[in-house]
mmCIF file of C-alpha atoms in Angstrom:
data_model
loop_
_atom_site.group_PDB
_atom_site.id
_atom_site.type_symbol
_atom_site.label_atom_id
_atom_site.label_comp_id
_atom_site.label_asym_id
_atom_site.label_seq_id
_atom_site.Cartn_x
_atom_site.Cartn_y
_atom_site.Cartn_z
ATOM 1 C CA UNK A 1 -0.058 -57.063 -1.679
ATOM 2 C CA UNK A 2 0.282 -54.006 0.838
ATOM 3 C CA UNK A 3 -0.373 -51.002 -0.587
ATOM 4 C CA UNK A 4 1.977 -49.149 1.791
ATOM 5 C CA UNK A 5 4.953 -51.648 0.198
ATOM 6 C CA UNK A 6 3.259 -50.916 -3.243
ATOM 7 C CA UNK A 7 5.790 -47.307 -3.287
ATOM 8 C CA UNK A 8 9.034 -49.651 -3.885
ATOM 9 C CA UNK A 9 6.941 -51.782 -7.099
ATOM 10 C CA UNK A 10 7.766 -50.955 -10.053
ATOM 11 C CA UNK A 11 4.822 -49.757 -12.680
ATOM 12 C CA UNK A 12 5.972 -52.649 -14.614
ATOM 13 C CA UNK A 13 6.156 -54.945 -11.546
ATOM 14 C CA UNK A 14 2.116 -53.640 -10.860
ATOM 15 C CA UNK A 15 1.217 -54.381 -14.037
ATOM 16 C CA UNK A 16 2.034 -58.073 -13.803
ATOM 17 C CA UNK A 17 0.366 -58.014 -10.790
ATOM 18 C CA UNK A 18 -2.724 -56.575 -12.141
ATOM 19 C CA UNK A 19 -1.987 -59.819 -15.008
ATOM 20 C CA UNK A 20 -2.080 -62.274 -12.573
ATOM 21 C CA UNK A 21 -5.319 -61.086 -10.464
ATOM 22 C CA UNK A 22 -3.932 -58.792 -8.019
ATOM 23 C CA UNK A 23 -7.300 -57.122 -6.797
ATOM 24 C CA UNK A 24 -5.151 -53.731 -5.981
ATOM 25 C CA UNK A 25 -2.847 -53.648 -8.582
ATOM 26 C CA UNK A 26 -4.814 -51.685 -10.602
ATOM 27 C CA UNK A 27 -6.078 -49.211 -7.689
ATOM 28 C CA UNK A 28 -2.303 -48.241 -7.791
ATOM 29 C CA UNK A 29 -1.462 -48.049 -11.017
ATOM 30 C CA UNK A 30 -3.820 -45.665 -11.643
ATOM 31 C CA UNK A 31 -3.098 -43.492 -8.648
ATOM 32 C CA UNK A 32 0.371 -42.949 -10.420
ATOM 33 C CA UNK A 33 -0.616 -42.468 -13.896
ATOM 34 C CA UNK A 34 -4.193 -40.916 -13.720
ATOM 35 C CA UNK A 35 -3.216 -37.849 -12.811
ATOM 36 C CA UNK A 36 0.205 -37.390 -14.583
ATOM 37 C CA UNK A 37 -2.309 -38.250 -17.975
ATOM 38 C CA UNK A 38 -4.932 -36.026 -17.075
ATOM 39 C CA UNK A 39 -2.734 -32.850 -16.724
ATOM 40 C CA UNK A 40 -1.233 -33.550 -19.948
ATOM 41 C CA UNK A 41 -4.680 -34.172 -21.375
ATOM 42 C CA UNK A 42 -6.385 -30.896 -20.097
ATOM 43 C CA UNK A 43 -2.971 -28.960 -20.995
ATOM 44 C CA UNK A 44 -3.633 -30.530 -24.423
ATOM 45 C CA UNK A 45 -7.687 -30.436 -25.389
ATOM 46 C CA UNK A 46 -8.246 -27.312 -22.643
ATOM 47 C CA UNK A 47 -11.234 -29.741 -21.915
ATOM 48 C CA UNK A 48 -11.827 -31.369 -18.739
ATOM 49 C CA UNK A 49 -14.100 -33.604 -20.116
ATOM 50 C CA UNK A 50 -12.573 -34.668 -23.123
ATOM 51 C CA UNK A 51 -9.230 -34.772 -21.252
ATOM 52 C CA UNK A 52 -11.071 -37.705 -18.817
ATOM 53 C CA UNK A 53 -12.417 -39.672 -21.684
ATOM 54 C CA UNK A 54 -8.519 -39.736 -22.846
ATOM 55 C CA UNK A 55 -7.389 -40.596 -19.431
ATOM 56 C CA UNK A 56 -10.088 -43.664 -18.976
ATOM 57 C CA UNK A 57 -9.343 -44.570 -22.527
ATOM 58 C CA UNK A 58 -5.443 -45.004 -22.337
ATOM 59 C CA UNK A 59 -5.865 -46.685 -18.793
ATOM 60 C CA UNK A 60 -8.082 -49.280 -20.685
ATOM 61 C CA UNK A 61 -5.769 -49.611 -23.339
ATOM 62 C CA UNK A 62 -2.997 -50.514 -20.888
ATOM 63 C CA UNK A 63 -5.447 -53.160 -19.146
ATOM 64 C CA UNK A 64 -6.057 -54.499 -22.198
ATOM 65 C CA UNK A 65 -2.139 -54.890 -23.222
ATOM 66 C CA UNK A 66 -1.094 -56.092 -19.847
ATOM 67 C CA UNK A 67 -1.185 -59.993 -19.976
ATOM 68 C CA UNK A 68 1.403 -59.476 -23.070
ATOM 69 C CA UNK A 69 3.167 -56.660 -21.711
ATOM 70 C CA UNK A 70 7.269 -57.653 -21.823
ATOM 71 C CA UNK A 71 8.803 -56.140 -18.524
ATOM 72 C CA UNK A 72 11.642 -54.318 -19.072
ATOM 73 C CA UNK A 73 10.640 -53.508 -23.016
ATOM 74 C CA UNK A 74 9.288 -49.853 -21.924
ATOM 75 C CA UNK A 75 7.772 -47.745 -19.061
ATOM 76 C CA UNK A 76 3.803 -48.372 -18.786
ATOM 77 C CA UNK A 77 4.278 -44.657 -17.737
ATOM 78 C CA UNK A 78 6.021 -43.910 -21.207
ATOM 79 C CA UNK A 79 3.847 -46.080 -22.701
ATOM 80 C CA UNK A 80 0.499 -44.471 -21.185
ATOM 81 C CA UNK A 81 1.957 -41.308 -22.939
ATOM 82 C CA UNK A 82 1.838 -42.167 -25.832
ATOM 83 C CA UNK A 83 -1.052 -43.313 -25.959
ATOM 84 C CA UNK A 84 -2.863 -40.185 -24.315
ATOM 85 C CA UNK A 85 -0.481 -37.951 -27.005
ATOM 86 C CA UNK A 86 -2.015 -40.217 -29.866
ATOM 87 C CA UNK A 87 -5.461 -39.727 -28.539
ATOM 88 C CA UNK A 88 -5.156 -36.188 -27.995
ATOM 89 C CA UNK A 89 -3.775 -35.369 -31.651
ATOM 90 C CA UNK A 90 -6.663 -38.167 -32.862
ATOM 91 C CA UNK A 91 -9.154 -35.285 -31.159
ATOM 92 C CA UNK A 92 -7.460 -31.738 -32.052
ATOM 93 C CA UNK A 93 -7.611 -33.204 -36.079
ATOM 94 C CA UNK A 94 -11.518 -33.597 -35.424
ATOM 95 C CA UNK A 95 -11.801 -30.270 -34.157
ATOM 96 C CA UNK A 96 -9.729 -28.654 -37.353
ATOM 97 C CA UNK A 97 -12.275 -26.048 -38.565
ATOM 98 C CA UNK A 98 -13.520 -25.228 -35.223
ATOM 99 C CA UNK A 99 -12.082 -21.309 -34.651
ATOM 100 C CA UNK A 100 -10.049 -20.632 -31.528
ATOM 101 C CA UNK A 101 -12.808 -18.769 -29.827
ATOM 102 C CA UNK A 102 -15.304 -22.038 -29.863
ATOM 103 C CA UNK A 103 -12.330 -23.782 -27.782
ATOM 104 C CA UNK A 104 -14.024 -24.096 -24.151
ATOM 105 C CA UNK A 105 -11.841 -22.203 -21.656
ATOM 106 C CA UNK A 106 -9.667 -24.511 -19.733
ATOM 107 C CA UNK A 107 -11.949 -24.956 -16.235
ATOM 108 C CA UNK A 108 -10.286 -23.960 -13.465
ATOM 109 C CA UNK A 109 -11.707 -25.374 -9.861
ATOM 110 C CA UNK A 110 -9.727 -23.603 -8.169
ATOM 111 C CA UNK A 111 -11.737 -21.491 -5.399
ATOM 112 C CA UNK A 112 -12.967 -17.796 -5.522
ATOM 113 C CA UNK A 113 -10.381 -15.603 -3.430
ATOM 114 C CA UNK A 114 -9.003 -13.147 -4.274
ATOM 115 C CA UNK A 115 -5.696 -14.201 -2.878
ATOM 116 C CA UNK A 116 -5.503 -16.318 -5.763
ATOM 117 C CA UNK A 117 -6.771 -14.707 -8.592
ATOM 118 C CA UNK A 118 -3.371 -14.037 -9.974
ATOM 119 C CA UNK A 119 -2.378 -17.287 -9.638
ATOM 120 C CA UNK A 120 -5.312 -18.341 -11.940
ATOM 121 C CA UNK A 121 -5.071 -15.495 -14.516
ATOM 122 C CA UNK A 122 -1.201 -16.930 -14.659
ATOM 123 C CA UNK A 123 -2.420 -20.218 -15.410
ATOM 124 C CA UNK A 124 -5.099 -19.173 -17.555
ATOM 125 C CA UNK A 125 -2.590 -17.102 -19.761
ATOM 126 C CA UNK A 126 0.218 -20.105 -20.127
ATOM 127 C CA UNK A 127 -2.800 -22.589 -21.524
ATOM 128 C CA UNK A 128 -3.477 -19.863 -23.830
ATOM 129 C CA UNK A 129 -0.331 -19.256 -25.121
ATOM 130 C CA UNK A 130 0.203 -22.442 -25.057
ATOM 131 C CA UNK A 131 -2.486 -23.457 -27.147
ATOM 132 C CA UNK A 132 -0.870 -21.024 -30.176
ATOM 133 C CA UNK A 133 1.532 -23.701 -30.008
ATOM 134 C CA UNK A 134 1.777 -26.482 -32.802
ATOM 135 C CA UNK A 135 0.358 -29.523 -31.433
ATOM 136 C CA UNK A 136 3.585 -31.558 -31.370
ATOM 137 C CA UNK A 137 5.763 -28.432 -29.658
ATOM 138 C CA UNK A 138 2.706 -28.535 -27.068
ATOM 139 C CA UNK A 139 3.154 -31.762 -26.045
ATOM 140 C CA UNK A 140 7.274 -31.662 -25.821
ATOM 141 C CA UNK A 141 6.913 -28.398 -23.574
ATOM 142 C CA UNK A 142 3.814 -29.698 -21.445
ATOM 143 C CA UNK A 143 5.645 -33.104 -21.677
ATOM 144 C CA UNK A 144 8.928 -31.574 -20.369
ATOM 145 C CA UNK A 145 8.267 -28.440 -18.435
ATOM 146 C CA UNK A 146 4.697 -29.476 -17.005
ATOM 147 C CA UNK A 147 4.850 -33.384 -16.417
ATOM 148 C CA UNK A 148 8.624 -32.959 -15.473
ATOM 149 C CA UNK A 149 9.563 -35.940 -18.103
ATOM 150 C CA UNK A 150 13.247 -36.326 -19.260
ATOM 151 C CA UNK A 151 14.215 -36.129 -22.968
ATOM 152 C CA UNK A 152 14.841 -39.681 -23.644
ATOM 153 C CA UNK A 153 10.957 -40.666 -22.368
ATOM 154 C CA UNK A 154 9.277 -37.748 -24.267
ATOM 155 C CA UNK A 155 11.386 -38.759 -27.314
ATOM 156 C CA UNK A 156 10.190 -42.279 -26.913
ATOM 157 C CA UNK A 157 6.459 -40.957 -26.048
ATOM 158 C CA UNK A 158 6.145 -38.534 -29.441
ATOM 159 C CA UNK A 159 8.544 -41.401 -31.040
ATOM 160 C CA UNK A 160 11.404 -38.983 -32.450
ATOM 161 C CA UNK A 161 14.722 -38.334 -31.892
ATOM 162 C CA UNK A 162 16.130 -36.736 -28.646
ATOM 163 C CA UNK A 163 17.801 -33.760 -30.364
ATOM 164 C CA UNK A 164 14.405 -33.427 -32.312
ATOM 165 C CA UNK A 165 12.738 -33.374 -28.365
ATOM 166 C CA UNK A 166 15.377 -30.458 -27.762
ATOM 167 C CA UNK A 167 14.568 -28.447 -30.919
ATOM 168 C CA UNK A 168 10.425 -28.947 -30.195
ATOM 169 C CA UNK A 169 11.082 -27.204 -26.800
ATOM 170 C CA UNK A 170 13.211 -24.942 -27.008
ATOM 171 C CA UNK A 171 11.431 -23.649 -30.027
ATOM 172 C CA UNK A 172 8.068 -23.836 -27.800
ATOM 173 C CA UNK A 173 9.525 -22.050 -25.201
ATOM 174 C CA UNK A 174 10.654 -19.482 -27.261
ATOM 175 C CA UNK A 175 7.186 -18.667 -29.331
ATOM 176 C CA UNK A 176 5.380 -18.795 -25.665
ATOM 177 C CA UNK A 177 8.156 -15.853 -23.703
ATOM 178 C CA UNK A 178 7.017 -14.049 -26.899
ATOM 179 C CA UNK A 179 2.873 -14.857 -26.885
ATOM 180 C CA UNK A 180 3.542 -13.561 -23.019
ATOM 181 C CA UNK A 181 5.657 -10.552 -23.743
ATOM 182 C CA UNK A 182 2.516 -8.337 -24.226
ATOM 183 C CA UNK A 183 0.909 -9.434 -20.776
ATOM 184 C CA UNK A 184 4.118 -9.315 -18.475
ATOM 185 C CA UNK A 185 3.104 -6.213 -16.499
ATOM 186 C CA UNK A 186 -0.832 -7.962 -16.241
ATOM 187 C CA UNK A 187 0.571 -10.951 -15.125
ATOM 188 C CA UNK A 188 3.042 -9.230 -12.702
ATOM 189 C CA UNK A 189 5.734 -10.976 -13.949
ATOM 190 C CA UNK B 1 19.117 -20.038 -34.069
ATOM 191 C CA UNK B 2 16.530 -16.957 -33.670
ATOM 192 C CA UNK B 3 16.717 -15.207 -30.200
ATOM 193 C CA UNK B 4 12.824 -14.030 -28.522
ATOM 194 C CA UNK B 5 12.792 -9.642 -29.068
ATOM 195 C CA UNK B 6 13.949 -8.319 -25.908
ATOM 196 C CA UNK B 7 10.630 -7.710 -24.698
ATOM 197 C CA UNK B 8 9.866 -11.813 -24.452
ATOM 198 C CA UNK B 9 9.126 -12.892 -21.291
ATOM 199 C CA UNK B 10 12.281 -13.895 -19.518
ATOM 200 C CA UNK B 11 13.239 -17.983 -18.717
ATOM 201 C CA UNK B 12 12.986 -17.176 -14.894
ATOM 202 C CA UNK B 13 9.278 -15.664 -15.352
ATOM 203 C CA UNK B 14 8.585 -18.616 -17.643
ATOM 204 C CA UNK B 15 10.049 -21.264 -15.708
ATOM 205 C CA UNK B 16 7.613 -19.620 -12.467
ATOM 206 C CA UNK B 17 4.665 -19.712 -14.833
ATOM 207 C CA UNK B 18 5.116 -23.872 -15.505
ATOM 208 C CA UNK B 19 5.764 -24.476 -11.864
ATOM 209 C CA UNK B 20 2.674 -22.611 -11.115
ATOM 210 C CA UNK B 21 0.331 -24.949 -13.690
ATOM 211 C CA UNK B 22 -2.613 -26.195 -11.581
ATOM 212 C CA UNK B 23 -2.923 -30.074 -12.185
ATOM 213 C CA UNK B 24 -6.209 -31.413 -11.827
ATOM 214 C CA UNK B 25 -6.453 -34.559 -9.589
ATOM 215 C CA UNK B 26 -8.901 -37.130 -11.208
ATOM 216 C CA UNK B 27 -12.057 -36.732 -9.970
ATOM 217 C CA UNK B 28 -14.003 -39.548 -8.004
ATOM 218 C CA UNK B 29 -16.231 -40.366 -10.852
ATOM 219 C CA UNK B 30 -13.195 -40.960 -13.014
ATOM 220 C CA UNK B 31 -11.749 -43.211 -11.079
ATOM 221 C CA UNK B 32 -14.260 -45.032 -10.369
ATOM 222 C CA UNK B 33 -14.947 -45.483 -14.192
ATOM 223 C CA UNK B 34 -11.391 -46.187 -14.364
ATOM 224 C CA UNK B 35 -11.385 -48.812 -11.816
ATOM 225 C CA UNK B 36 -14.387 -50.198 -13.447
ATOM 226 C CA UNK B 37 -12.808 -50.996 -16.780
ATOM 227 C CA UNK B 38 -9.513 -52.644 -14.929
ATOM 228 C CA UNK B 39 -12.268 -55.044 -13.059
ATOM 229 C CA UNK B 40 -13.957 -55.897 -16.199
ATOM 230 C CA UNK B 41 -10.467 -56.953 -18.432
ATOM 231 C CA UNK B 42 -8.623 -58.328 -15.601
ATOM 232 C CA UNK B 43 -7.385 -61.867 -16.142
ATOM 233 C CA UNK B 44 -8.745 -63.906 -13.960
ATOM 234 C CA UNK B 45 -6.327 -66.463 -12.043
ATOM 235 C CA UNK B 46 -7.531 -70.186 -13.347
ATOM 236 C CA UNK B 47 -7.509 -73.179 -11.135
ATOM 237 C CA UNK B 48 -4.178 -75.002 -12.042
ATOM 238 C CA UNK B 49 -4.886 -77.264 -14.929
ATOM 239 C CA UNK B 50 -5.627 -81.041 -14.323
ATOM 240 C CA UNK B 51 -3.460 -83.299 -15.680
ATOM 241 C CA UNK B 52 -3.716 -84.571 -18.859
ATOM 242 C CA UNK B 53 -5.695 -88.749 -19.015
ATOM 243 C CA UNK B 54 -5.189 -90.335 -22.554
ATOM 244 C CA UNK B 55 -6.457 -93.679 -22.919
ATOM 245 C CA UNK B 56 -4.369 -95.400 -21.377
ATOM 246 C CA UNK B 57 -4.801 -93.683 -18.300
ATOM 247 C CA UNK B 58 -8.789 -93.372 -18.235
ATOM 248 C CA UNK B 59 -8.057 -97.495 -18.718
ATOM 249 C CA UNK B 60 -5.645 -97.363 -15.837
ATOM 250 C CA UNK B 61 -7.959 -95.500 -13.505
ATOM 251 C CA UNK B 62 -10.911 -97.717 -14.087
ATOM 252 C CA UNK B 63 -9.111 -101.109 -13.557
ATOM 253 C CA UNK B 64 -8.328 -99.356 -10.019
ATOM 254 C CA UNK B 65 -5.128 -97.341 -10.670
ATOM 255 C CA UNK B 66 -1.411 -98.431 -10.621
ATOM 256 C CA UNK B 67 -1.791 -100.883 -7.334
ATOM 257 C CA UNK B 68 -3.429 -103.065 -10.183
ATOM 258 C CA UNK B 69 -1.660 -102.530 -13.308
ATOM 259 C CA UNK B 70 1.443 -103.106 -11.088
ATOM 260 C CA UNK B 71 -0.484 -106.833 -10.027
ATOM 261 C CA UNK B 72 -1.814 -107.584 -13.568
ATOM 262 C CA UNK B 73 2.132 -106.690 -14.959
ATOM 263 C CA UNK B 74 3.679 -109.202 -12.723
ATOM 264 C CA UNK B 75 1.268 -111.998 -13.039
ATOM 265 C CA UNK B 76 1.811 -111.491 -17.075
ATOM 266 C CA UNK B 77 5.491 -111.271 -16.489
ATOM 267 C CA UNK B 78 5.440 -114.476 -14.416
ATOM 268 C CA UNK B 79 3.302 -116.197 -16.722
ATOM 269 C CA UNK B 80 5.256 -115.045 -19.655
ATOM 270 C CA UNK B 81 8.310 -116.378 -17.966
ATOM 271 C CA UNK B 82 6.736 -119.613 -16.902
ATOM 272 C CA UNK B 83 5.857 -119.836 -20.863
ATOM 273 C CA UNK B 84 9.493 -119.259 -21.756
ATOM 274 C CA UNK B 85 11.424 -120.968 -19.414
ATOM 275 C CA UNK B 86 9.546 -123.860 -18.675
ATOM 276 C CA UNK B 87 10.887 -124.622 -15.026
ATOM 277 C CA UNK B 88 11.473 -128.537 -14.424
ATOM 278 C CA UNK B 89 8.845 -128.869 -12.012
ATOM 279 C CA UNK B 90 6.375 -128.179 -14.659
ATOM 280 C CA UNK B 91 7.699 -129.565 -17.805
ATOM 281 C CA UNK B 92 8.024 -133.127 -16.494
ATOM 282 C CA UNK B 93 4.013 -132.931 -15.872
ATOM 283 C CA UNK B 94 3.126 -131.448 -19.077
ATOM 284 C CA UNK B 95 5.283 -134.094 -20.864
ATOM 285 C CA UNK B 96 3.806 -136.693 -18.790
ATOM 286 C CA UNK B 97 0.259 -135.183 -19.649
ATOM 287 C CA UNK B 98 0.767 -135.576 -23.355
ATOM 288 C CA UNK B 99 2.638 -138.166 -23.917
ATOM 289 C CA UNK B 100 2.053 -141.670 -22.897
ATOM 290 C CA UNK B 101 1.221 -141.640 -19.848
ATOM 291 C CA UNK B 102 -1.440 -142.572 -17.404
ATOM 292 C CA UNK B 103 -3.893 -140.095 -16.126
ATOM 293 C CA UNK B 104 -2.915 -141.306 -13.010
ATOM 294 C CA UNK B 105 0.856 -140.602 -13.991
ATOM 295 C CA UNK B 106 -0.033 -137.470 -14.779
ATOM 296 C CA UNK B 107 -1.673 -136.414 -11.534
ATOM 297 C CA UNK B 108 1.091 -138.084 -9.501
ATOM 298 C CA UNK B 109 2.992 -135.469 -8.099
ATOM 299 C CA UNK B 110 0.607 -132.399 -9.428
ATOM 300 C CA UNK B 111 -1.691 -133.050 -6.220
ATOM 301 C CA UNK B 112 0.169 -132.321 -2.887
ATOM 302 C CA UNK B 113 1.247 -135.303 -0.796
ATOM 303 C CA UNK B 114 -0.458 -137.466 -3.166
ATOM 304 C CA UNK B 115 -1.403 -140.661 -1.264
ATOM 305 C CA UNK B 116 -1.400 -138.607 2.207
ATOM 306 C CA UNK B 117 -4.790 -136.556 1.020
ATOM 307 C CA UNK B 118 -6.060 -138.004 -2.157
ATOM 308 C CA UNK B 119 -6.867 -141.626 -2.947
ATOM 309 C CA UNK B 120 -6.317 -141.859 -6.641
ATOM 310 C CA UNK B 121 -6.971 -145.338 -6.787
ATOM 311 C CA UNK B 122 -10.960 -144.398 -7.887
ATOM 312 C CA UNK B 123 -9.608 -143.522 -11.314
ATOM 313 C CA UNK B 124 -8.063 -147.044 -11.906
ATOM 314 C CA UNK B 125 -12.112 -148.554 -11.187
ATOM 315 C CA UNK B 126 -13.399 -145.622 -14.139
#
């Protein structure tokens, strides 16, 4: 298989061809879902590292499961979600009892100018609010907002309802305009 | 439902702060672990399967394979009709062999042009 003809196969498609032997298969997959997981996972555990470990776990997990998988039962993306959400919530229980100020700061890699020093303080003060989020309303508005997913998917991903999905964001939105309120004018917003 | 104070950030200012998000892009490292693990569990494709020999094929193949099954079933079908049917050509001899007759009487006719090739006559001086 081509990669340049791998943009019209479908996730599900790859993953039989991963199945069946295709040597770059899997080279594809994960350019799709590597990154999608890894934001999510950072957003979630404001750990690079930790966030990898999730990302190379779930992608294991889904090599693993793909000689059963059933095409056309769910998205590997929605799938790879899920598992990544399960694994993150698996880590933030470990961590209960560990204050808010031992969290590492999220790393940023983006360069040193000052031409985009805003742009990181910005960042830095949505993972913080977003981290006085409950877990679950994290991952709806990191899962919606962030990652761009529709309601249906992250319902499948956090397994509840789509009106439930609704309720989890717009709650989550709401508590973070308020954690922000206070650093509008720093933030130039 | 409960409305953010006034002084909440606005959904515009919020909406700009979600677009902004950096993403990290896996690193090398990480995919190459990544990669790694997908080389390790991935199926590999197996030969296509032989097909199945039971007993009566291993037997088949060492007599030589069907050319000679096919030989040894006619020659047991001919002999098996032979055995039922008893064509006239035969019967007459075998009747002649075990009843009364002569052994000469019973060779007459089973050797080909008799008297032409084969002097029978030795068999009367036994």
């Amino acid at each position: 298989m081509a990669l340049d003809q791998s943009t019209q196969v479908s996730d599900d498609a790859l993953l039989a061809l991963y199945a069946n032997g295709d040597p770059l298969a899997a080279a594809e997959l994960t350019q799709r879902l590597a990154p999608r997981l890894l934001s999510f996972a950072n957003r979630m555990l404001c750990d690079l590292a930790e966030a990898e470990d999730v990302v190379q776990d779930t992608m294991l997990r889904l090599w693993k499961i793909a000689p059963k998988w059933v095409p056309g039962a769910a998205k590997p993306s929605t799938w790879a979600f899920r598992v990544a959400s399960n694994l993150c919530t698996d880590r933030l229980r470990k961590r209960r009892g560990v204050g808010l100020d031992e969290i590492a700061e999220p790393v940023s890699d983006a360069p040193d100018m000052e031409t985009q020093l805003m742009q990181t303080e910005r960042a830095t003060a949505l993972d913080d609010a977003l981290q006085t989020l409950p877990d679950r309303q994290r991952q709806a508005v990191v899962l919606r907002h962030i990652e761009g997913l529709s309601n249906p998917d992250i319902a499948e991903i956090l397994e509840i309802s789509t009106e439930a999905v609704e309720s989890l964001t717009a709650r989550g939105k709401r508590a973070l305009a308020t954690a922000l309120a206070s650093r509008k004018e720093e933030l130039g917003l | 439902m409960t409305r953010p104070p006034k002084s909440a950030l606005d959904e515009g200012a919020l909406d700009a702060l979600f677009d902004a998000a950096p993403k990290p892009a896996p690193s090398a490292a990480l995919t190459a672990r990544i990669l790694r693990d997908a080389q390790a569990h991935q199926p590999q494709t197996a030969p296509p399967a032989l097909p199945q020999r039971g007993l009566f094929g291993a037997l088949a193949n060492a007599l030589g394979g069907w050319p000679t099954l096919g030989g040894l079933a006619t020659a047991t079908l001919a002999g098996l009709y032979i055995g039922i049917a008893q064509p006239d050509l035969l019967s007459g001899q075998i009747i002649g062999v075990t009843a009364d007759a002569t052994e000469e009487d019973a060779l007459t006719g089973l050797l080909p042009g008799d008297s032409l090739f084969f002097d029978t006559a030795f068999l009367d001086e036994g």
